[in-house]
PDB file of C-alpha atoms in Angstrom:
ATOM      1  CA  UNK U  48     107.277  53.448   8.223  1.00 49.00           C
ATOM      2  CA  UNK U  49     103.859  53.023   9.392  1.00 49.00           C
ATOM      3  CA  UNK U  50     102.879  51.289  12.801  1.00 53.00           C
ATOM      4  CA  UNK U  51      99.149  50.015  14.304  1.00 58.00           C
ATOM      5  CA  UNK U  52      98.602  51.169  17.800  1.00 58.00           C
ATOM      6  CA  UNK U  53      96.356  48.187  19.230  1.00 58.00           C
ATOM      7  CA  UNK U  54      92.981  49.950  21.046  1.00 62.00           C
ATOM      8  CA  UNK U  55      92.562  50.471  24.474  1.00 65.00           C
ATOM      9  CA  UNK U  56      90.522  48.026  25.896  1.00 66.00           C
ATOM     10  CA  UNK U  57      86.258  49.941  26.382  1.00 73.00           C
ATOM     11  CA  UNK U  58      85.168  49.442  29.872  1.00 70.00           C
ATOM     12  CA  UNK U  59      82.177  46.998  28.429  1.00 70.00           C
ATOM     13  CA  UNK U  60      85.092  44.454  27.803  1.00 73.00           C
ATOM     14  CA  UNK U  61      86.799  45.018  30.082  1.00 64.00           C
ATOM     15  CA  UNK U  62      83.165  43.716  32.253  1.00 71.00           C
ATOM     16  CA  UNK U  63      83.489  41.145  29.403  1.00 58.00           C
ATOM     17  CA  UNK U  64      86.949  39.930  30.086  1.00 58.00           C
ATOM     18  CA  UNK U  65      86.103  39.858  34.165  1.00 58.00           C
ATOM     19  CA  UNK U  66      82.936  37.906  33.448  1.00 61.00           C
ATOM     20  CA  UNK U  67      84.423  35.636  32.157  1.00 57.00           C
ATOM     21  CA  UNK U  68      87.116  34.145  34.339  1.00 56.00           C
ATOM     22  CA  UNK U  69      84.636  34.146  36.804  1.00 59.00           C
ATOM     23  CA  UNK U  70      82.748  31.576  34.610  1.00 56.00           C
ATOM     24  CA  UNK U  71      85.150  30.235  34.157  1.00 53.00           C
ATOM     25  CA  UNK U  72      87.026  30.229  37.894  1.00 60.00           C
ATOM     26  CA  UNK U  73      83.675  29.307  38.858  1.00 59.00           C
ATOM     27  CA  UNK U  74      83.310  26.261  36.311  1.00 54.00           C
ATOM     28  CA  UNK U  75      86.807  24.265  37.900  1.00 55.00           C
ATOM     29  CA  UNK U  76      86.039  25.505  41.222  1.00 57.00           C
ATOM     30  CA  UNK U  77      83.193  22.015  40.596  1.00 53.00           C
ATOM     31  CA  UNK U  78      86.146  19.778  39.319  1.00 53.00           C
ATOM     32  CA  UNK U  79      87.554  21.169  43.020  1.00 58.00           C
ATOM     33  CA  UNK U  80      88.247  17.035  45.419  1.00 58.00           C
ATOM     34  CA  UNK U  81      85.214  17.502  48.683  1.00 58.00           C
ATOM     35  CA  UNK U  82      85.384  16.684  51.565  1.00 56.00           C
ATOM     36  CA  UNK U  83      82.917  13.930  50.570  1.00 59.00           C
ATOM     37  CA  UNK U  84      85.177  12.408  48.633  1.00 81.00           C
ATOM     38  CA  UNK U  85      88.322  10.972  50.680  1.00 87.00           C
ATOM     39  CA  UNK U  86      88.921   8.017  50.667  1.00 89.00           C
ATOM     40  CA  UNK U  87      87.509   6.408  53.670  1.00 85.00           C
ATOM     41  CA  UNK U  88      88.940   2.398  54.563  1.00 82.00           C
ATOM     42  CA  UNK U  89      89.565   0.261  57.131  1.00 83.00           C
ATOM     43  CA  UNK U  90      93.688   1.297  58.805  1.00 87.00           C
ATOM     44  CA  UNK U  91      94.832   4.157  56.156  1.00 92.00           C
ATOM     45  CA  UNK U  92      94.164   7.630  56.727  1.00 94.00           C
ATOM     46  CA  UNK U  93      94.268  10.098  53.699  1.00 95.00           C
ATOM     47  CA  UNK U  94      94.217  13.646  53.571  1.00 96.00           C
ATOM     48  CA  UNK U  95      95.064  15.666  50.755  1.00 95.00           C
ATOM     49  CA  UNK U  96      95.097  19.361  49.343  1.00 93.00           C
ATOM     50  CA  UNK U  97      96.223  22.200  46.583  1.00 91.00           C
ATOM     51  CA  UNK U  98      97.665  25.218  47.389  1.00 90.00           C
ATOM     52  CA  UNK U  99      96.961  27.744  44.734  1.00 85.00           C
ATOM     53  CA  UNK U 100      99.559  30.164  43.830  1.00 81.00           C
ATOM     54  CA  UNK U 101      97.309  33.009  42.473  1.00 74.00           C
ATOM     55  CA  UNK U 102      93.963  32.035  43.277  1.00 66.00           C
ATOM     56  CA  UNK U 103      91.577  28.943  44.192  1.00 63.00           C
ATOM     57  CA  UNK U 104      92.122  27.324  40.764  1.00 69.00           C
ATOM     58  CA  UNK U 105      95.671  26.555  38.734  1.00 72.00           C
ATOM     59  CA  UNK U 106      97.932  23.944  37.194  1.00 81.00           C
ATOM     60  CA  UNK U 107      97.472  21.349  39.856  1.00 88.00           C
ATOM     61  CA  UNK U 108      94.618  18.768  40.159  1.00 90.00           C
ATOM     62  CA  UNK U 109      93.880  16.228  42.550  1.00 93.00           C
ATOM     63  CA  UNK U 110      90.922  13.825  41.875  1.00 94.00           C
ATOM     64  CA  UNK U 111      90.624  11.150  44.521  1.00 94.00           C
ATOM     65  CA  UNK U 112      88.668   7.437  43.279  1.00 95.00           C
ATOM     66  CA  UNK U 113      87.437   5.576  46.421  1.00 94.00           C
ATOM     67  CA  UNK U 114      85.385   3.019  44.347  1.00 95.00           C
ATOM     68  CA  UNK U 115      83.010   1.689  47.136  1.00 93.00           C
ATOM     69  CA  UNK U 116      81.394   6.022  46.949  1.00 92.00           C
ATOM     70  CA  UNK U 117      82.153   6.762  43.285  1.00 92.00           C
ATOM     71  CA  UNK U 118      80.774   3.764  41.715  1.00 95.00           C
ATOM     72  CA  UNK U 119      78.296   1.027  41.847  1.00 96.00           C
ATOM     73  CA  UNK U 120      80.121  -2.393  41.881  1.00 97.00           C
ATOM     74  CA  UNK U 121      77.743  -4.607  43.540  1.00 97.00           C
ATOM     75  CA  UNK U 122      75.549  -2.746  40.162  1.00 97.00           C
ATOM     76  CA  UNK U 123      78.847  -3.727  38.029  1.00 97.00           C
ATOM     77  CA  UNK U 124      79.917  -7.434  40.332  1.00 97.00           C
ATOM     78  CA  UNK U 125      75.866  -8.780  39.534  1.00 97.00           C
ATOM     79  CA  UNK U 126      76.304  -7.770  36.035  1.00 97.00           C
ATOM     80  CA  UNK U 127      79.792  -9.086  35.276  1.00 97.00           C
ATOM     81  CA  UNK U 128      78.665 -12.442  37.239  1.00 97.00           C
ATOM     82  CA  UNK U 129      75.878 -12.870  34.459  1.00 97.00           C
ATOM     83  CA  UNK U 130      77.821 -12.877  32.158  1.00 96.00           C
ATOM     84  CA  UNK U 131      80.528 -15.074  32.899  1.00 97.00           C
ATOM     85  CA  UNK U 132      83.154 -12.726  34.232  1.00 97.00           C
ATOM     86  CA  UNK U 133      84.429 -14.424  36.575  1.00 97.00           C
ATOM     87  CA  UNK U 134      87.791 -12.387  36.157  1.00 97.00           C
ATOM     88  CA  UNK U 135      86.046  -9.002  36.009  1.00 97.00           C
ATOM     89  CA  UNK U 136      84.124  -9.402  39.721  1.00 98.00           C
ATOM     90  CA  UNK U 137      87.346 -10.720  41.072  1.00 98.00           C
ATOM     91  CA  UNK U 138      89.141  -7.192  40.245  1.00 97.00           C
ATOM     92  CA  UNK U 139      85.803  -5.928  41.683  1.00 98.00           C
ATOM     93  CA  UNK U 140      85.930  -6.711  44.608  1.00 97.00           C
ATOM     94  CA  UNK U 141      89.902  -5.781  44.752  1.00 96.00           C
ATOM     95  CA  UNK U 142      88.853  -2.647  43.683  1.00 95.00           C
ATOM     96  CA  UNK U 143      85.691  -2.700  47.317  1.00 95.00           C
ATOM     97  CA  UNK U 144      89.350  -2.849  48.891  1.00 94.00           C
ATOM     98  CA  UNK U 145      91.273   0.475  47.140  1.00 95.00           C
ATOM     99  CA  UNK U 146      91.399   3.452  46.119  1.00 95.00           C
ATOM    100  CA  UNK U 147      93.059   5.291  43.430  1.00 96.00           C
ATOM    101  CA  UNK U 148      94.157   8.748  43.681  1.00 96.00           C
ATOM    102  CA  UNK U 149      95.343  11.288  40.803  1.00 96.00           C
ATOM    103  CA  UNK U 150      97.876  14.271  40.573  1.00 96.00           C
ATOM    104  CA  UNK U 151      97.729  16.254  37.803  1.00 93.00           C
ATOM    105  CA  UNK U 152     100.706  19.486  37.368  1.00 92.00           C
ATOM    106  CA  UNK U 153     100.440  21.223  34.973  1.00 88.00           C
ATOM    107  CA  UNK U 154     102.421  23.467  34.001  1.00 75.00           C
ATOM    108  CA  UNK U 155     102.650  26.230  34.640  1.00 61.00           C
ATOM    109  CA  UNK U 156     100.320  27.708  37.437  1.00 56.00           C
ATOM    110  CA  UNK U 157      97.736  30.659  35.640  1.00 63.00           C
ATOM    111  CA  UNK U 158      94.448  30.428  36.625  1.00 63.00           C
ATOM    112  CA  UNK U 159      93.772  29.524  32.481  1.00 61.00           C
ATOM    113  CA  UNK U 160      96.113  26.154  33.208  1.00 69.00           C
ATOM    114  CA  UNK U 161      93.285  24.983  35.015  1.00 75.00           C
ATOM    115  CA  UNK U 162      91.918  24.025  31.606  1.00 79.00           C
ATOM    116  CA  UNK U 163      94.376  21.335  31.069  1.00 83.00           C
ATOM    117  CA  UNK U 164      93.654  20.062  34.215  1.00 84.00           C
ATOM    118  CA  UNK U 165      89.721  19.789  33.882  1.00 84.00           C
ATOM    119  CA  UNK U 166      90.194  18.410  30.326  1.00 87.00           C
ATOM    120  CA  UNK U 167      92.135  15.871  32.255  1.00 90.00           C
ATOM    121  CA  UNK U 168      89.899  15.545  35.023  1.00 91.00           C
ATOM    122  CA  UNK U 169      86.826  14.433  33.021  1.00 90.00           C
ATOM    123  CA  UNK U 170      87.842  12.108  31.061  1.00 93.00           C
ATOM    124  CA  UNK U 171      89.950  10.378  32.893  1.00 95.00           C
ATOM    125  CA  UNK U 172      86.830   9.587  34.883  1.00 94.00           C
ATOM    126  CA  UNK U 173      84.987   8.612  31.533  1.00 95.00           C
ATOM    127  CA  UNK U 174      87.460   6.900  31.344  1.00 96.00           C
ATOM    128  CA  UNK U 175      87.312   4.675  34.233  1.00 96.00           C
ATOM    129  CA  UNK U 176      83.753   4.121  34.001  1.00 96.00           C
ATOM    130  CA  UNK U 177      85.069   1.748  30.493  1.00 96.00           C
ATOM    131  CA  UNK U 178      87.741   0.183  32.050  1.00 97.00           C
ATOM    132  CA  UNK U 179      85.559  -0.745  35.466  1.00 97.00           C
ATOM    133  CA  UNK U 180      83.046  -1.867  33.246  1.00 96.00           C
ATOM    134  CA  UNK U 181      85.935  -3.973  30.250  1.00 96.00           C
ATOM    135  CA  UNK U 182      88.398  -4.703  33.037  1.00 97.00           C
ATOM    136  CA  UNK U 183      87.048  -4.478  37.364  1.00 97.00           C
ATOM    137  CA  UNK U 184      89.856  -2.330  37.403  1.00 97.00           C
ATOM    138  CA  UNK U 185      91.469   0.656  36.183  1.00 97.00           C
ATOM    139  CA  UNK U 186      94.270  -1.159  33.950  1.00 96.00           C
ATOM    140  CA  UNK U 187      98.043   1.247  31.730  1.00 95.00           C
ATOM    141  CA  UNK U 188      95.680   1.724  28.941  1.00 93.00           C
ATOM    142  CA  UNK U 189      93.652   4.381  30.208  1.00 95.00           C
ATOM    143  CA  UNK U 190      96.484   5.439  30.376  1.00 95.00           C
ATOM    144  CA  UNK U 191      97.582   5.201  26.974  1.00 93.00           C
ATOM    145  CA  UNK U 192      95.572   5.995  25.916  1.00 91.00           C
ATOM    146  CA  UNK U 193      94.680   9.216  27.861  1.00 93.00           C
ATOM    147  CA  UNK U 194      98.474  10.361  25.723  1.00 91.00           C
ATOM    148  CA  UNK U 195      97.951  10.100  22.989  1.00 88.00           C
ATOM    149  CA  UNK U 196      94.835  11.977  23.520  1.00 87.00           C
ATOM    150  CA  UNK U 197      97.355  15.036  25.068  1.00 87.00           C
ATOM    151  CA  UNK U 198      99.917  14.379  22.359  1.00 88.00           C
ATOM    152  CA  UNK U 199      96.867  14.730  19.439  1.00 84.00           C
ATOM    153  CA  UNK U 200      95.069  17.870  21.795  1.00 79.00           C
ATOM    154  CA  UNK U 201      97.570  20.024  23.457  1.00 64.00           C
ATOM    155  CA  UNK U 202     100.008  22.014  22.442  1.00 56.00           C
ATOM    156  CA  UNK U 203     103.963  21.674  22.434  1.00 54.00           C
ATOM    157  CA  UNK U 204     104.256  24.156  24.904  1.00 61.00           C
ATOM    158  CA  UNK U 205     102.772  22.353  27.147  1.00 70.00           C
ATOM    159  CA  UNK U 206     102.927  20.055  29.327  1.00 79.00           C
ATOM    160  CA  UNK U 207     101.401  17.346  32.004  1.00 90.00           C
ATOM    161  CA  UNK U 208     103.183  15.743  35.033  1.00 94.00           C
ATOM    162  CA  UNK U 209     100.827  12.765  36.077  1.00 95.00           C
ATOM    163  CA  UNK U 210     101.094  10.280  38.929  1.00 97.00           C
ATOM    164  CA  UNK U 211      97.969   7.728  39.539  1.00 98.00           C
ATOM    165  CA  UNK U 212      97.883   5.760  42.364  1.00 97.00           C
ATOM    166  CA  UNK U 213      96.153   3.535  44.375  1.00 97.00           C
ATOM    167  CA  UNK U 214      96.560   2.118  47.528  1.00 95.00           C
ATOM    168  CA  UNK U 215      94.523  -1.104  49.553  1.00 93.00           C
ATOM    169  CA  UNK U 216      93.588  -2.502  52.604  1.00 90.00           C
ATOM    170  CA  UNK U 217      97.014  -4.348  52.949  1.00 90.00           C
ATOM    171  CA  UNK U 218      98.557  -1.348  52.329  1.00 90.00           C
ATOM    172  CA  UNK U 219     100.275  -1.865  49.252  1.00 93.00           C
ATOM    173  CA  UNK U 220     100.818   1.565  47.535  1.00 95.00           C
ATOM    174  CA  UNK U 221     100.823   0.185  42.870  1.00 96.00           C
ATOM    175  CA  UNK U 222     101.250   3.392  40.833  1.00 97.00           C
ATOM    176  CA  UNK U 223     101.937   4.933  37.647  1.00 97.00           C
ATOM    177  CA  UNK U 224     104.135   7.779  37.344  1.00 97.00           C
ATOM    178  CA  UNK U 225     104.818  10.130  34.203  1.00 96.00           C
ATOM    179  CA  UNK U 226     108.015  12.844  34.671  1.00 95.00           C
ATOM    180  CA  UNK U 227     105.712  13.321  38.030  1.00 95.00           C
ATOM    181  CA  UNK U 228     108.064  13.940  41.145  1.00 95.00           C
ATOM    182  CA  UNK U 229     108.667   9.922  42.936  1.00 96.00           C
ATOM    183  CA  UNK U 230     105.924   9.733  46.833  1.00 96.00           C
ATOM    184  CA  UNK U 231     108.160   9.489  49.857  1.00 96.00           C
ATOM    185  CA  UNK U 232     108.147   6.748  52.697  1.00 96.00           C
ATOM    186  CA  UNK U 233     108.099   8.330  55.901  1.00 97.00           C
ATOM    187  CA  UNK U 234     109.312   5.871  58.312  1.00 95.00           C
ATOM    188  CA  UNK U 235     107.652   6.054  62.363  1.00 93.00           C
ATOM    189  CA  UNK U 236     110.489   2.718  63.037  1.00 92.00           C
ATOM    190  CA  UNK U 237     113.295   4.893  62.035  1.00 94.00           C
ATOM    191  CA  UNK U 238     112.018   8.400  62.034  1.00 95.00           C
ATOM    192  CA  UNK U 239     113.482   9.315  58.757  1.00 96.00           C
ATOM    193  CA  UNK U 240     112.536   9.378  55.130  1.00 96.00           C
ATOM    194  CA  UNK U 241     112.973   5.829  53.821  1.00 95.00           C
ATOM    195  CA  UNK U 242     115.028   5.281  51.039  1.00 93.00           C
ATOM    196  CA  UNK U 243     113.465   3.111  47.743  1.00 93.00           C
ATOM    197  CA  UNK U 244     115.002   1.116  45.344  1.00 93.00           C
ATOM    198  CA  UNK U 245     115.743   2.677  41.560  1.00 91.00           C
ATOM    199  CA  UNK U 246     114.341  -0.076  40.278  1.00 93.00           C
ATOM    200  CA  UNK U 247     110.664   0.683  41.526  1.00 93.00           C
ATOM    201  CA  UNK U 248     110.295   4.205  40.536  1.00 95.00           C
ATOM    202  CA  UNK U 249     109.947   4.152  37.121  1.00 95.00           C
ATOM    203  CA  UNK U 250     109.116   6.320  35.983  1.00 96.00           C
ATOM    204  CA  UNK U 251     108.034   8.456  32.087  1.00 95.00           C
ATOM    205  CA  UNK U 252     107.778  11.076  29.671  1.00 93.00           C
ATOM    206  CA  UNK U 253     104.596  13.856  30.539  1.00 93.00           C
ATOM    207  CA  UNK U 254     101.149  12.877  28.948  1.00 91.00           C
ATOM    208  CA  UNK U 255     100.912  14.236  25.705  1.00 87.00           C
ATOM    209  CA  UNK U 256     104.957  15.030  24.969  1.00 88.00           C
ATOM    210  CA  UNK U 257     105.202  12.092  23.730  1.00 88.00           C
ATOM    211  CA  UNK U 258     102.238   9.301  21.887  1.00 87.00           C
ATOM    212  CA  UNK U 259     102.062   5.698  23.027  1.00 88.00           C
ATOM    213  CA  UNK U 260     103.093   2.777  20.637  1.00 85.00           C
ATOM    214  CA  UNK U 261     100.742   0.906  23.172  1.00 80.00           C
ATOM    215  CA  UNK U 262      98.213   2.539  22.029  1.00 78.00           C
ATOM    216  CA  UNK U 263      95.720   1.169  19.153  1.00 79.00           C
ATOM    217  CA  UNK U 264      95.081   3.908  17.023  1.00 79.00           C
ATOM    218  CA  UNK U 265      99.269   5.107  16.493  1.00 78.00           C
ATOM    219  CA  UNK U 266      98.575   4.679  13.726  1.00 79.00           C
ATOM    220  CA  UNK U 267      96.462   7.549  12.923  1.00 80.00           C
ATOM    221  CA  UNK U 268      99.005   9.723  14.933  1.00 82.00           C
ATOM    222  CA  UNK U 269     101.022  12.477  13.653  1.00 81.00           C
ATOM    223  CA  UNK U 270     104.205  10.204  14.144  1.00 77.00           C
ATOM    224  CA  UNK U 271     106.881  13.013  17.664  1.00 81.00           C
ATOM    225  CA  UNK U 272     110.888  13.794  16.227  1.00 81.00           C
ATOM    226  CA  UNK U 273     110.561  11.967  20.371  1.00 82.00           C
ATOM    227  CA  UNK U 274     109.366   8.686  18.327  1.00 87.00           C
ATOM    228  CA  UNK U 275     106.809   6.570  20.637  1.00 89.00           C
ATOM    229  CA  UNK U 276     106.692   6.821  24.136  1.00 89.00           C
ATOM    230  CA  UNK U 277     107.128   2.977  25.881  1.00 91.00           C
ATOM    231  CA  UNK U 278     103.947   0.829  27.528  1.00 93.00           C
ATOM    232  CA  UNK U 279     103.831   2.433  30.949  1.00 94.00           C
ATOM    233  CA  UNK U 280     104.897   0.205  34.198  1.00 95.00           C
ATOM    234  CA  UNK U 281     103.452   0.108  36.526  1.00 96.00           C
ATOM    235  CA  UNK U 282     105.641   0.627  40.983  1.00 97.00           C
ATOM    236  CA  UNK U 283     104.078  -1.757  43.789  1.00 96.00           C
ATOM    237  CA  UNK U 284     106.035  -0.356  47.129  1.00 95.00           C
ATOM    238  CA  UNK U 285     104.321  -2.646  50.251  1.00 91.00           C
ATOM    239  CA  UNK U 286     103.976  -0.177  52.996  1.00 82.00           C
ATOM    240  CA  UNK U 287     104.681  -1.631  56.691  1.00 72.00           C
ATOM    241  CA  UNK U 288     103.898   0.243  59.389  1.00 85.00           C
ATOM    242  CA  UNK U 289     101.525   0.780  61.415  1.00 89.00           C
ATOM    243  CA  UNK U 290     102.227   4.869  61.392  1.00 93.00           C
ATOM    244  CA  UNK U 291     104.377   5.245  57.887  1.00 95.00           C
ATOM    245  CA  UNK U 292     103.476   7.910  56.032  1.00 96.00           C
ATOM    246  CA  UNK U 293     103.414   8.602  52.630  1.00 96.00           C
ATOM    247  CA  UNK U 294     103.285  11.713  50.730  1.00 97.00           C
ATOM    248  CA  UNK U 295     102.434  12.877  47.851  1.00 97.00           C
ATOM    249  CA  UNK U 296     103.375  15.303  46.205  1.00 97.00           C
ATOM    250  CA  UNK U 297     103.893  18.088  42.982  1.00 95.00           C
ATOM    251  CA  UNK U 298     106.941  19.751  42.402  1.00 93.00           C
ATOM    252  CA  UNK U 299     106.464  23.190  43.830  1.00 94.00           C
ATOM    253  CA  UNK U 300     106.547  21.564  47.447  1.00 96.00           C
ATOM    254  CA  UNK U 301     109.853  19.693  46.113  1.00 95.00           C
ATOM    255  CA  UNK U 302     110.848  22.780  44.424  1.00 95.00           C
ATOM    256  CA  UNK U 303     110.673  25.120  47.507  1.00 96.00           C
ATOM    257  CA  UNK U 304     112.946  26.875  48.432  1.00 97.00           C
ATOM    258  CA  UNK U 305     114.686  30.264  50.923  1.00 96.00           C
ATOM    259  CA  UNK U 306     117.397  31.217  48.780  1.00 94.00           C
ATOM    260  CA  UNK U 307     119.835  28.269  48.227  1.00 94.00           C
ATOM    261  CA  UNK U 308     118.079  26.058  51.250  1.00 97.00           C
ATOM    262  CA  UNK U 309     115.686  23.683  50.361  1.00 97.00           C
ATOM    263  CA  UNK U 310     113.064  22.840  52.033  1.00 97.00           C
ATOM    264  CA  UNK U 311     112.470  19.320  50.641  1.00 97.00           C
ATOM    265  CA  UNK U 312     113.055  16.518  51.911  1.00 96.00           C
ATOM    266  CA  UNK U 313     115.091  17.483  55.296  1.00 96.00           C
ATOM    267  CA  UNK U 314     112.686  20.321  56.671  1.00 97.00           C
ATOM    268  CA  UNK U 315     109.716  18.448  55.643  1.00 98.00           C
ATOM    269  CA  UNK U 316     111.210  15.654  57.317  1.00 97.00           C
ATOM    270  CA  UNK U 317     112.280  17.188  60.613  1.00 97.00           C
ATOM    271  CA  UNK U 318     108.043  18.317  61.076  1.00 98.00           C
ATOM    272  CA  UNK U 319     106.876  14.387  60.357  1.00 98.00           C
ATOM    273  CA  UNK U 320     109.249  13.795  63.633  1.00 97.00           C
ATOM    274  CA  UNK U 321     107.106  15.881  65.650  1.00 97.00           C
ATOM    275  CA  UNK U 322     103.518  15.634  64.526  1.00 97.00           C
ATOM    276  CA  UNK U 323     104.336  11.557  62.706  1.00 96.00           C
ATOM    277  CA  UNK U 324     101.522  10.519  65.501  1.00 96.00           C
ATOM    278  CA  UNK U 325      98.629  13.096  64.478  1.00 96.00           C
ATOM    279  CA  UNK U 326      96.237  11.613  61.816  1.00 96.00           C
ATOM    280  CA  UNK U 327      96.543  13.101  58.012  1.00 96.00           C
ATOM    281  CA  UNK U 328      94.707  16.263  57.822  1.00 96.00           C
ATOM    282  CA  UNK U 329      96.473  17.567  61.130  1.00 98.00           C
ATOM    283  CA  UNK U 330     100.634  16.322  59.449  1.00 98.00           C
ATOM    284  CA  UNK U 331      99.510  18.494  56.339  1.00 98.00           C
ATOM    285  CA  UNK U 332      97.769  21.286  58.330  1.00 97.00           C
ATOM    286  CA  UNK U 333     101.669  21.385  59.388  1.00 98.00           C
ATOM    287  CA  UNK U 334     103.333  21.531  56.893  1.00 98.00           C
ATOM    288  CA  UNK U 335     101.613  23.829  55.383  1.00 97.00           C
ATOM    289  CA  UNK U 336     101.885  26.401  58.202  1.00 97.00           C
ATOM    290  CA  UNK U 337     105.597  25.771  58.235  1.00 98.00           C
ATOM    291  CA  UNK U 338     106.392  26.072  54.523  1.00 97.00           C
ATOM    292  CA  UNK U 339     105.096  28.765  54.006  1.00 96.00           C
ATOM    293  CA  UNK U 340     106.717  29.951  57.253  1.00 97.00           C
ATOM    294  CA  UNK U 341     109.659  29.344  55.809  1.00 97.00           C
ATOM    295  CA  UNK U 342     109.347  31.308  52.768  1.00 97.00           C
ATOM    296  CA  UNK U 343     106.665  32.470  50.451  1.00 95.00           C
ATOM    297  CA  UNK U 344     105.674  29.492  47.542  1.00 93.00           C
ATOM    298  CA  UNK U 345     106.519  29.975  44.308  1.00 91.00           C
ATOM    299  CA  UNK U 346     104.498  27.850  42.348  1.00 90.00           C
ATOM    300  CA  UNK U 347     101.130  25.973  42.628  1.00 90.00           C
ATOM    301  CA  UNK U 348     102.155  23.530  45.335  1.00 94.00           C
ATOM    302  CA  UNK U 349      99.704  19.928  45.889  1.00 94.00           C
ATOM    303  CA  UNK U 350     100.610  17.008  48.562  1.00 96.00           C
ATOM    304  CA  UNK U 351      98.277  14.339  49.928  1.00 97.00           C
ATOM    305  CA  UNK U 352      99.619  12.811  53.543  1.00 97.00           C
ATOM    306  CA  UNK U 353      98.188   8.789  53.540  1.00 96.00           C
ATOM    307  CA  UNK U 354      99.429   7.177  57.126  1.00 95.00           C
ATOM    308  CA  UNK U 355      98.918   3.384  58.766  1.00 92.00           C
ATOM    309  CA  UNK U 356      96.948   3.740  61.465  1.00 84.00           C
TER     310      UNK U 356
END
């Protein structure tokens, strides 16, 4: 009986692999949000951050979509007016007072897991352009198509949880969830996290796990053993009080623990009581310092703080 030994990598091979990893990391770094992409509009303060477990990038990914900053809405409004599309004009004018936030969590926290996040980044933003041109707003149709695309292109052992939400100047938060932790609302008045009715917490399977029943190309998709996914539904929440804080986060925060003691939500709530009067950025930084003091992270952690002024 004979066996074959795998040859040891040569120094040249190792140098090549190191260079390739460095190149991949450089490309992925360009997809990380910059301070200039933070949504800015009246009465709402937003700040977010991804804390990767290994290096600068990992499986978590954050995208800000301040429509008035990222897209030429005035040009689109003029074009829609010339075509007599009053519905598109109305949606575009609403988008001028709205910002979107997409938070993605790819299973795993290695650098190479950022590849799926990068694929989502480009597909999502390209799809957003077509959505604005067609409807004047981002609709569920974009996520049906993204879901089916990832079902066809990513392996069964890899999945993506997603939350995409839009916050408006009137303090309305509308979002779609695909197996992602639900947002948490901290009330300034009541000094605690508020309970949200289960009717306002609709979620769906991870992106790419089941093809979408309502995608137009569904007949061209190989069937899943789990069947088709039903149409995405939008959850709609209202933040009523000045100083209220909305937290979006990945499961790295939800599952952060020290032995049998969970960090979330109890300890986060105590931190918020101490820093609730600070800016969104200062609130996030206080939570980051505290969670690292509580226990070393074992997963990527992402957090977005949205505060009503």
